[in-house]
Short mmCIF file of C-alpha atoms in Angstrom, two decimals:
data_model
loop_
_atom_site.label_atom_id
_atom_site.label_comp_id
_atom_site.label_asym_id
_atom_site.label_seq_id
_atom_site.Cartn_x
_atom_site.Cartn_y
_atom_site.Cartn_z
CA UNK A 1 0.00 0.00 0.00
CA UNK A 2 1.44 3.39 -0.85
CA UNK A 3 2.82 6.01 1.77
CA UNK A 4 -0.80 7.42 2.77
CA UNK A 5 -0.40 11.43 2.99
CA UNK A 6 2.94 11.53 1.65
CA UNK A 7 1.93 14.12 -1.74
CA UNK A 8 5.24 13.72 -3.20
CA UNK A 9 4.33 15.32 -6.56
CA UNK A 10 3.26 18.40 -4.35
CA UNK A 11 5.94 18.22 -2.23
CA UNK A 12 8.81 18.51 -5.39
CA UNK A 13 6.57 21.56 -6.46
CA UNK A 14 7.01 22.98 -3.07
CA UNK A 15 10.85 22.67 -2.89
CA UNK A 16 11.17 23.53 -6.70
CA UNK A 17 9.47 26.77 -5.66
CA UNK A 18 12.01 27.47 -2.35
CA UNK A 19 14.76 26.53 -4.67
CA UNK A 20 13.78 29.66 -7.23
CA UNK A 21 14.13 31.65 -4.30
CA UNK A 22 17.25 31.06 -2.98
CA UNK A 23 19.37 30.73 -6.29
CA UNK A 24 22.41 32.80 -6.16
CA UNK A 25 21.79 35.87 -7.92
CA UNK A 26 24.64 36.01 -10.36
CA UNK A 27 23.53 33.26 -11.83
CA UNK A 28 22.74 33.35 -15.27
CA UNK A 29 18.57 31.97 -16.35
CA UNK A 30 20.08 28.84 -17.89
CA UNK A 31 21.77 28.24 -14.49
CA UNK A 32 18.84 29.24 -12.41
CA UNK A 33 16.18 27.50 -14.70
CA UNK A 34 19.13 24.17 -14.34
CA UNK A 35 19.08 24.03 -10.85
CA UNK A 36 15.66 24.26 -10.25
CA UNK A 37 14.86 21.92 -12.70
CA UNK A 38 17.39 19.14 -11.53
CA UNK A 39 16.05 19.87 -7.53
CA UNK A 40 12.48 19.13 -8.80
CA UNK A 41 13.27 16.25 -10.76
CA UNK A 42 14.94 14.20 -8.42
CA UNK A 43 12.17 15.30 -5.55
CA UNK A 44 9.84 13.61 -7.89
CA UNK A 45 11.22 11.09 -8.85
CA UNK A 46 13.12 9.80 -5.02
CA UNK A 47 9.08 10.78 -4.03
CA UNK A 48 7.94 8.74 -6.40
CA UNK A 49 9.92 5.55 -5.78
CA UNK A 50 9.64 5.80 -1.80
CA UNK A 51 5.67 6.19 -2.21
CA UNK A 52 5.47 3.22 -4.45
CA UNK A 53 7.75 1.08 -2.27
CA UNK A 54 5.49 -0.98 -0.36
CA UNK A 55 8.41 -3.28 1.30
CA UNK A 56 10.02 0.13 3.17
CA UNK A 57 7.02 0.68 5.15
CA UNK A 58 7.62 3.72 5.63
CA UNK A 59 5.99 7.04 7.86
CA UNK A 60 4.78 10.39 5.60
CA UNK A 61 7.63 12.00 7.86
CA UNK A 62 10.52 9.70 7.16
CA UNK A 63 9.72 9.65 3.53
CA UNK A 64 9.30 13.41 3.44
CA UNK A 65 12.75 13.40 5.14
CA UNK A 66 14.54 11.35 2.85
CA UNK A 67 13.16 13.32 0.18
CA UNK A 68 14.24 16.56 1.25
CA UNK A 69 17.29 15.38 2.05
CA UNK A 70 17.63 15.11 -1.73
CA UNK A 71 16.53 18.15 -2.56
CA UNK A 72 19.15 20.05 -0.40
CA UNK A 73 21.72 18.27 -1.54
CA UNK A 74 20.78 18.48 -5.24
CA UNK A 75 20.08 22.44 -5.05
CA UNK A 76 23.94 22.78 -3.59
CA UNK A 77 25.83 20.59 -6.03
CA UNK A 78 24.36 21.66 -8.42
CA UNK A 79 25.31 24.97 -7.86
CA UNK A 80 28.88 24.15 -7.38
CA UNK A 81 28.94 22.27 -10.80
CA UNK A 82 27.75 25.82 -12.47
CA UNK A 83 30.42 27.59 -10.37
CA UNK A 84 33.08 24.65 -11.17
CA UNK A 85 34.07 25.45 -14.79
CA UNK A 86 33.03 21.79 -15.97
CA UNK A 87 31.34 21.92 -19.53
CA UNK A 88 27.21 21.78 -18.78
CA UNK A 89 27.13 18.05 -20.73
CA UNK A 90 28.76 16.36 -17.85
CA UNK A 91 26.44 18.07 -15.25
CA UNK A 92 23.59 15.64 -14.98
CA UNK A 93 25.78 12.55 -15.11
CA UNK A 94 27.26 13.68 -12.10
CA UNK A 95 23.85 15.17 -10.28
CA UNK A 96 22.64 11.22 -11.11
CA UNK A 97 25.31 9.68 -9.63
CA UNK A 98 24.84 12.30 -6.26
CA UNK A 99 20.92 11.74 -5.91
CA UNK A 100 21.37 7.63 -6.49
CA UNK A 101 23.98 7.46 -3.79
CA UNK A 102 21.67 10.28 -1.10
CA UNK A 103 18.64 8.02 -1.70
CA UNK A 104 20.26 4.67 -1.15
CA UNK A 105 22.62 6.15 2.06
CA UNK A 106 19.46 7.82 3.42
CA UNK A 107 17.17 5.15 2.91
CA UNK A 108 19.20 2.06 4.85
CA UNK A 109 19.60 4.89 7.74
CA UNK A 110 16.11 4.98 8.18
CA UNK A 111 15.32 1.56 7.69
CA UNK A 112 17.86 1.14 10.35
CA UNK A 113 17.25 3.55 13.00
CA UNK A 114 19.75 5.22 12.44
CA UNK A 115 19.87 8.84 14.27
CA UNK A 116 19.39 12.00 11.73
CA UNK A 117 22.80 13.43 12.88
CA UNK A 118 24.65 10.67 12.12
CA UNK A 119 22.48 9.87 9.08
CA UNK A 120 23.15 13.28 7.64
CA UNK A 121 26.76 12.61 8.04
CA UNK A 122 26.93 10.00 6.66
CA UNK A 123 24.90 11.39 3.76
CA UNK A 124 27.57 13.78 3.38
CA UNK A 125 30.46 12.03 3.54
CA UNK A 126 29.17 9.62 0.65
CA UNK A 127 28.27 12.99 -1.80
CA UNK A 128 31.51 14.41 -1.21
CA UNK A 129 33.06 11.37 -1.82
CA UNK A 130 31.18 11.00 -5.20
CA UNK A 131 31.00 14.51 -6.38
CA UNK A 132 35.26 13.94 -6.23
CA UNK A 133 35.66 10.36 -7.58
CA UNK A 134 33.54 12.12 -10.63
CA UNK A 135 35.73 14.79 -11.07
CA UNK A 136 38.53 13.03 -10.83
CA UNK A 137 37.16 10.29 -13.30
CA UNK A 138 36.31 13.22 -16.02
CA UNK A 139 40.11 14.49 -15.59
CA UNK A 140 41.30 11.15 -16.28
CA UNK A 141 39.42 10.53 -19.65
CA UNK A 142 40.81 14.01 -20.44
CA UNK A 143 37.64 16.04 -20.53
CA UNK A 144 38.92 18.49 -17.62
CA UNK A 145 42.77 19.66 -16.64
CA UNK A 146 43.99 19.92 -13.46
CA UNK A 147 43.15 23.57 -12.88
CA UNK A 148 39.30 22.74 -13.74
CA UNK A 149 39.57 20.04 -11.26
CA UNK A 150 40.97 21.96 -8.48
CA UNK A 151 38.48 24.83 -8.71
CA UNK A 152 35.68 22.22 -8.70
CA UNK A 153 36.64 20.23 -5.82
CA UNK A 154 37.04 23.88 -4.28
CA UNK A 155 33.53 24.29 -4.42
CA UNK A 156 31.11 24.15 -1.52
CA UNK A 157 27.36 26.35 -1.74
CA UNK A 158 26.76 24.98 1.11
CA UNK A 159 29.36 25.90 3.25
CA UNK A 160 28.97 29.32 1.58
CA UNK A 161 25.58 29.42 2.44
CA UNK A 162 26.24 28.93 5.71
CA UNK A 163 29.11 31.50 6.25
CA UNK A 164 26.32 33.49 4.54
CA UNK A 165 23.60 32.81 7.60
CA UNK A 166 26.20 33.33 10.01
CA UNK A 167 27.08 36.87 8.72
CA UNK A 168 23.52 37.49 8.60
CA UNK A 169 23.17 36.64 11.94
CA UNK A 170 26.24 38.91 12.93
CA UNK A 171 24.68 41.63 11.08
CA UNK A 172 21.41 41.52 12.73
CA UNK A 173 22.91 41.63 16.39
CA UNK A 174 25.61 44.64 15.18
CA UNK A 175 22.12 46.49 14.06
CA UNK A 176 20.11 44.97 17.34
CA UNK A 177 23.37 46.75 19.53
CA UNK A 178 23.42 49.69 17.73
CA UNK A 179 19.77 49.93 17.75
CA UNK A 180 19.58 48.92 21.97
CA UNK A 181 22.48 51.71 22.53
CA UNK A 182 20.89 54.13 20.47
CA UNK A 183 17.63 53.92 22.53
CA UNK A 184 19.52 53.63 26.15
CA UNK A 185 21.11 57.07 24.61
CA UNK A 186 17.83 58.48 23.79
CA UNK A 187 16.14 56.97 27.09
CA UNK A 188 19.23 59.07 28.85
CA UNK A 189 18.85 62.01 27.20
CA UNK A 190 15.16 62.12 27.90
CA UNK A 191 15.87 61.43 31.50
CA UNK A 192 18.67 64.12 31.34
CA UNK A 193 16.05 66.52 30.14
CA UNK A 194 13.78 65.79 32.82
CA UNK A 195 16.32 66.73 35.29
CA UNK A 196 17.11 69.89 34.20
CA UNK A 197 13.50 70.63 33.83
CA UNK A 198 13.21 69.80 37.18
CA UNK A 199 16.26 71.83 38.30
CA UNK A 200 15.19 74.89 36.50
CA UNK A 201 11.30 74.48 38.32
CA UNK A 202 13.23 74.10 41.49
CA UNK A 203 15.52 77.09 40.82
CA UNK A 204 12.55 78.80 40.27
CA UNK A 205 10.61 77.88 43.14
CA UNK A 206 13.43 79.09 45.27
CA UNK A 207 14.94 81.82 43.93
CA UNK A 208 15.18 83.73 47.56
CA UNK A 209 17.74 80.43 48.29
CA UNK A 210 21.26 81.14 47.61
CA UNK A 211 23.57 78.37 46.75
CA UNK A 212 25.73 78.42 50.57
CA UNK A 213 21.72 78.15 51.89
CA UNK A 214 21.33 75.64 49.34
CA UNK A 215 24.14 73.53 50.97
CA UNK A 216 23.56 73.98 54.17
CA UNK A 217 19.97 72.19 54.19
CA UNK A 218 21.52 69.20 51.85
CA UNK A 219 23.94 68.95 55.05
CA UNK A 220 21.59 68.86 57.79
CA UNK A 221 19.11 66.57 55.58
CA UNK A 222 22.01 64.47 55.93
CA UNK A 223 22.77 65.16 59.72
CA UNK A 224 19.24 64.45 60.82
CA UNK A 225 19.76 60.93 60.42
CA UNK A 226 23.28 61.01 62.53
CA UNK A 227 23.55 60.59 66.16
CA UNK A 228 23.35 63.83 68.38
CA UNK A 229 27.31 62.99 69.21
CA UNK A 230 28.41 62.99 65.19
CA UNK A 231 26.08 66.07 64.69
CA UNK A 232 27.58 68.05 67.22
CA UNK A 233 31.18 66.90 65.98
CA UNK A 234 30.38 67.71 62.90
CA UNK A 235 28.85 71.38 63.91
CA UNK A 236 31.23 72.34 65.72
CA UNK A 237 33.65 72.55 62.81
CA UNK A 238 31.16 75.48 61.60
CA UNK A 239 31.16 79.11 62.32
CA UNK A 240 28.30 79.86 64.85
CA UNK A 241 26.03 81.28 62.45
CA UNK A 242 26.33 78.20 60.30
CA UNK A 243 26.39 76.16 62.52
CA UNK A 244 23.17 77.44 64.15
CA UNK A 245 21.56 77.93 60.43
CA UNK A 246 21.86 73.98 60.06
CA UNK A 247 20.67 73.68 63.34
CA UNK A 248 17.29 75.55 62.22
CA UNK A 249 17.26 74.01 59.34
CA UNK A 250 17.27 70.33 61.01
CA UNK A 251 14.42 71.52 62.67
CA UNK A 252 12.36 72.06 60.20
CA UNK A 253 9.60 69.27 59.47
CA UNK A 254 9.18 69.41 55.72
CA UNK A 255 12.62 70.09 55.03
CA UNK A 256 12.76 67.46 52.33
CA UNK A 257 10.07 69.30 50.51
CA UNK A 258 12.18 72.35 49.90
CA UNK A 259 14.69 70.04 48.15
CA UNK A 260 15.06 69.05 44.46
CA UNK A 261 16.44 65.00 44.42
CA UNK A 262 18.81 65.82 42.11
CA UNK A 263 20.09 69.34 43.73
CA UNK A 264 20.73 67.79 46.70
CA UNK A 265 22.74 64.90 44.59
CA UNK A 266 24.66 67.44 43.10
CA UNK A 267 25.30 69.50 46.46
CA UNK A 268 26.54 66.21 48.20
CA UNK A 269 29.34 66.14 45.20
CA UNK A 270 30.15 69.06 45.76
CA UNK A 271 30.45 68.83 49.29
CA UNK A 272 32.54 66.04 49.03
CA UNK A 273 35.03 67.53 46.72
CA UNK A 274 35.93 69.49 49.60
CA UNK A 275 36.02 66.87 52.12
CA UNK A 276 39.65 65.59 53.90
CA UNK A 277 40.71 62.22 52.26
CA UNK A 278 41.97 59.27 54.23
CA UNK A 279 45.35 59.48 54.95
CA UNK A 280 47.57 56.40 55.04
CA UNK A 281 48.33 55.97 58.99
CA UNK A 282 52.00 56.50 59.18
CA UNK A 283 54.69 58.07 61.60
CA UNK A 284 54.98 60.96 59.80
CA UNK A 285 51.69 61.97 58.87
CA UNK A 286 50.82 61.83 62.93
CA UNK A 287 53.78 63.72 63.75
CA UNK A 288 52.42 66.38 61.17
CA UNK A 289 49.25 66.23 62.62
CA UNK A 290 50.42 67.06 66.32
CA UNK A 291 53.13 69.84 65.01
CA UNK A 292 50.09 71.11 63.42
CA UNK A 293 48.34 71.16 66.38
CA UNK A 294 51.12 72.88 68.56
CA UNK A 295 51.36 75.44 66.50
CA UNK A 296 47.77 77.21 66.91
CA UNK A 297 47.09 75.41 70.13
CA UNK A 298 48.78 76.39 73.78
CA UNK A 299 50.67 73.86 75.34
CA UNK A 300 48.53 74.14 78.57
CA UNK A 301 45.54 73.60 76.84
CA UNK A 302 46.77 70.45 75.51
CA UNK A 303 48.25 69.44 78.59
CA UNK A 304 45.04 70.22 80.28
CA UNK A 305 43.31 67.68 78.16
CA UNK A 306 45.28 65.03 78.69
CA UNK A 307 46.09 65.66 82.24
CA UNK A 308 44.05 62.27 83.68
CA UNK A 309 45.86 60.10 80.77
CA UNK A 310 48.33 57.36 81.04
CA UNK A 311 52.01 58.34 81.23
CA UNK A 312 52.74 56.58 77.87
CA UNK A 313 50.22 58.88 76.41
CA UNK A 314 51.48 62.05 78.03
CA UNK A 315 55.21 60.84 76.96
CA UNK A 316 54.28 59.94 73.82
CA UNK A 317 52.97 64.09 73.16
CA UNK A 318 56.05 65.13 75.18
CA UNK A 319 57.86 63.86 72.70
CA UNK A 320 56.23 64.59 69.61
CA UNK A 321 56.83 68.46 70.41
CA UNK A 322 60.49 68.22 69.58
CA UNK A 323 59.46 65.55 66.80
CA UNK A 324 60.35 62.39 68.21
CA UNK A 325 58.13 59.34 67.66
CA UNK A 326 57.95 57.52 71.01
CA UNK A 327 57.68 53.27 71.12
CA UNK A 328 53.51 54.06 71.30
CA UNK A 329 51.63 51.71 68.85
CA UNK A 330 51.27 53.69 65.85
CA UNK A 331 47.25 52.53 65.79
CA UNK A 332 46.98 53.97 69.35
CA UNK A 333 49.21 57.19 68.25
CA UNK A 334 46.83 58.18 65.75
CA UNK A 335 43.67 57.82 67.98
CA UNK A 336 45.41 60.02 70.36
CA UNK A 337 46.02 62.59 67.76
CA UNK A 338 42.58 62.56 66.98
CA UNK A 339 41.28 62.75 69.89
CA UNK A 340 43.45 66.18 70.80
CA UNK A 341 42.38 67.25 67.54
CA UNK A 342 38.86 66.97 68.05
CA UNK A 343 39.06 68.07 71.89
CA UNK A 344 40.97 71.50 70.97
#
């Protein structure tokens, strides 16, 4: 009983069809009309003898399979024969010889089981191997010359075709990058916008606020959420009056609501352009610190402050007058030059 559902006269028409399509397009008609013509052919007739073959017992998908399998192959040698300088005569002798060999190779594989990667290996292995025993056979009777034969074994569509996809496919993602980046730039730019919209309303809205004011509240929104020991450290390295203007202004309840977001973002970077950097703890730099100290401070007064301290610690300052770094742990030096520092 024939293959039922397998149309394999409208199935050759189909591929026929996809093969017009994809023809290279420096072909010449002749070519074109050739390897359309030699696809659709052997569709037919490989459809033909699978759906007649009662004995295969066969599935519509596996013969559908095997006869694609056919097609592709036929559409890409035959393109390489076109490209391969042999004399159009010898074409279809050669295209017969490729489709026999497909259809038998593909046929066994499915008879057997065999898996489709390994099937379409092995498929390839056995057209190659054909396509060059050929060419080799026409050079021997004399019909082709070495150079002839070189530049057809050369030949490969479908590797081309597939260094073809890939570029494609590098292509597209190039355009999908440039097109993502263009849109993050525009999606920046809008947001960019928006902020200096914003800025200018809020410039607007508080035109009587200069930009020391302006400061001053971005500090004590930030020193509202310190502890009352840090704030008043912090304060006391103020003048009185601004130190007593961020005090008002930490008062206020709806402070936040005289602030722009992205003022107070750029106030903080400001701020902290003018902020001390971390110095590497060293010997010297602690010694600095301390000569620095002695200079604009009284000796009593630092005396004074350290007057209930251990003896190490009232050595170790002792010393540092005249520039001398006693055996103190350099950790516990610096603490002790901080803590002058902050008590002065």
């Amino acid at each position: 009983m024939p293959i039922e559902g397998f149309d394999y006269k409208g199935f050759a028409t189909s591929m026929a069809e996809q093969a017009r399509e994809l023809v290279p397009k420096e072909l010449e008609d002749r070519e074109k009309d050739y390897v359309v013509k030699t696809l659709g052919n052997f569709t037919l007739l490989a459809g033909e003898a699978l759906y007649n073959d009662e004995s295969l017992k066969l599935t519509p998908e596996q013969a559908v399979f095997i006869t694609q399998v056919i097609a592709e192959w036929s559409f890409h040698k035959s393109i390489d024969l076109i490209h391969s300088g042999i004399l159009p005569q010898y074409w279809d002798g050669i295209m017969q010889k490729i489709a026999f060999t497909i259809f038998e190779v593909a046929k066994q594989a499915v008879i057997r089981n065999i898996p489709q990667d390994q099937m379409l290996q092995a498929v390839e292995h056995h057209v190659v191997k054909v396509y060059k025993s050929s060419i080799e056979e026409l050079e021997q009777k004399g019909i082709i010359n070495e150079e002839v034969k070189n530049r057809a074994e050369s030949q490969s569509n479908i590797d081309a075709m597939a260094q073809q996809v890939q570029e494609e496919q590098q292509r597209q993602q190039a355009e999908a990058a440039k097109q993502e980046k263009k849109e993050r730039e525009e999606v920046q730019k809008r947001r960019e916008d928006v902020k200096k919209q914003r800025q200018q309303k809020t410039v607007t809205e508080l035109q009587g606020i200069s930009n020391k004011q302006m400061k001053l509240m971005t500090l004590a929104l930030v020193l509202k959420i310190l502890s009352q020991d840090k704030v008043t450290t912090i304060l006391n390295k103020f003048d009185a009056d601004d130190s007593m203007q961020i005090s008002k202004y930490m008062d206020m309840a709806d402070l936040e609501s005289h602030l722009d977001g992205a003022l107070v973002t750029d106030c903080l970077k400001e701020i902290k352009e003018f902020l001390p950097t971390k110095r590497k703890l060293t010997k010297e730099n602690v010694l600095g610190d301390l000569l620095r100290i002695y200079r604009t401070s009284p000796r009593e007064q630092i005396e004074k402050i350290v007057k209930n301290e251990r003896p190490l610690v009232k050595r170790f300052l002792s010393q540092a007058y005249d520039g001398e770094f006693s055996d103190l742990p350099l950790r516990v030096a610096g603490i002790v030059a901080q803590y002058v520092e902050d008590s002065i």
